[in-house]
Amino acid sequence: MSTMTMAKAINAGLRAGLEQNPKTLLMGEDIGDLGGVYRVTEGLKADFGADRVMDTPLAESGIIGTAIGLALRGYRPVCEIQFDGFVFPGFNQITTQLAKMHSRSEGTLSAPVVIRIPYGGGIGSIEHHSESPEALFAHTAGLRILTPSNPQDAYWMIQQAMTCLDPVIVFEPKRRYWLKGNVDTDKPSGDPFAAHVLREGTDATIVAYGPLVPVALAAAKAAEDDGRSIEVVDLRSISPIDFDTITDSVRKTGRLIVTHEAPTFGGIGGEIAARVAERAFLSLEAPVIRVGGFHMPYPVAKVEEHYLPDIDKLMDALDRSFAY
């Protein structure tokens, strides 16, 4: 058992993957000598060489396209997209080529590419550096999407993604890179596509993922002072979604709040709300309430705290739910 930041846990997970499979390689902008903007890949080029930890040109379409070709030739490329908003030049390659390759070839070809994307706000950054585009990719069949909320999951999820036969996008919550936690390097976190109940409760359920899991846990703790028992579910996987765990929780508590940094309009929370309404309608004591960003471009750093879901917004959502 070791104590690590999330960034160090991902670094350790990447290192383990590079050691286990000589066909695994890393590629991205400034990931070599610099170690990436957030130093997540620091030290890996020195230990594994420039032919396995490769700095690429500033061309996301080229990064993804090259990775697809490498994967078809038996390699295991792990691509880093420097910031969430930079992924869009490679969006076509991801959604029309990478995601479709297995189906297009009737199962003959696999393209096991991992794409790491730091995402989300809360770091006081500028435009295209704080976005949450996960729903755009979740809508595309053929992609698996993971997002860790703690160092333990981060360490194991990146390794599990690197051994998956399907393309996997790992959305890394950048404002949690410095979050410290215990990492058991001998015991995996289990199925990466299964949700985890982090806190048991009886009165309402909060489903969160990635950067908002600590916020959800803090809100549940605050609600305890009001005599409310709140269950917190860490989604962990955005595609596929573990609806069974969510539904079981809602059948127990009768209320559901879904929160994410991305806009509520067209977001993952809407899909969860619809599925819960289909599966557990008679168990609901109130409508499912979504708490997310506004339907607008991500704002400038000075006002981002008004955009991002926080404890107060989750407490307000709980009040609205209990008012029914």
PDB file of C-alpha atoms in Angstrom, residues 19 22 28 31 60 69 71 120 221 228 233 310:
ATOM      1  CA  GLU A  19       7.007  -3.047 -18.363  1.00  0.00           C
ATOM      2  CA  PRO A  22       6.979  -4.407 -25.008  1.00  0.00           C
ATOM      3  CA  GLY A  28       1.543  12.798 -27.283  1.00  0.00           C
ATOM      4  CA  ILE A  31       5.087  13.866 -22.961  1.00  0.00           C
ATOM      5  CA  GLU A  60      -4.300  15.500 -32.721  1.00  0.00           C
ATOM      6  CA  GLY A  69      -2.258   2.225 -37.756  1.00  0.00           C
ATOM      7  CA  ALA A  71      -2.768  -0.808 -33.256  1.00  0.00           C
ATOM      8  CA  GLY A 120     -12.924  19.409 -16.435  1.00  0.00           C
ATOM      9  CA  LYS A 221     -21.503  14.508   4.814  1.00  0.00           C
ATOM     10  CA  ARG A 228     -30.424  12.806   5.976  1.00  0.00           C
ATOM     11  CA  VAL A 233     -22.343   6.140  -6.199  1.00  0.00           C
ATOM     12  CA  ASP A 310     -20.539  22.563  -5.779  1.00  0.00           C
TER      13      ASP A 310
END
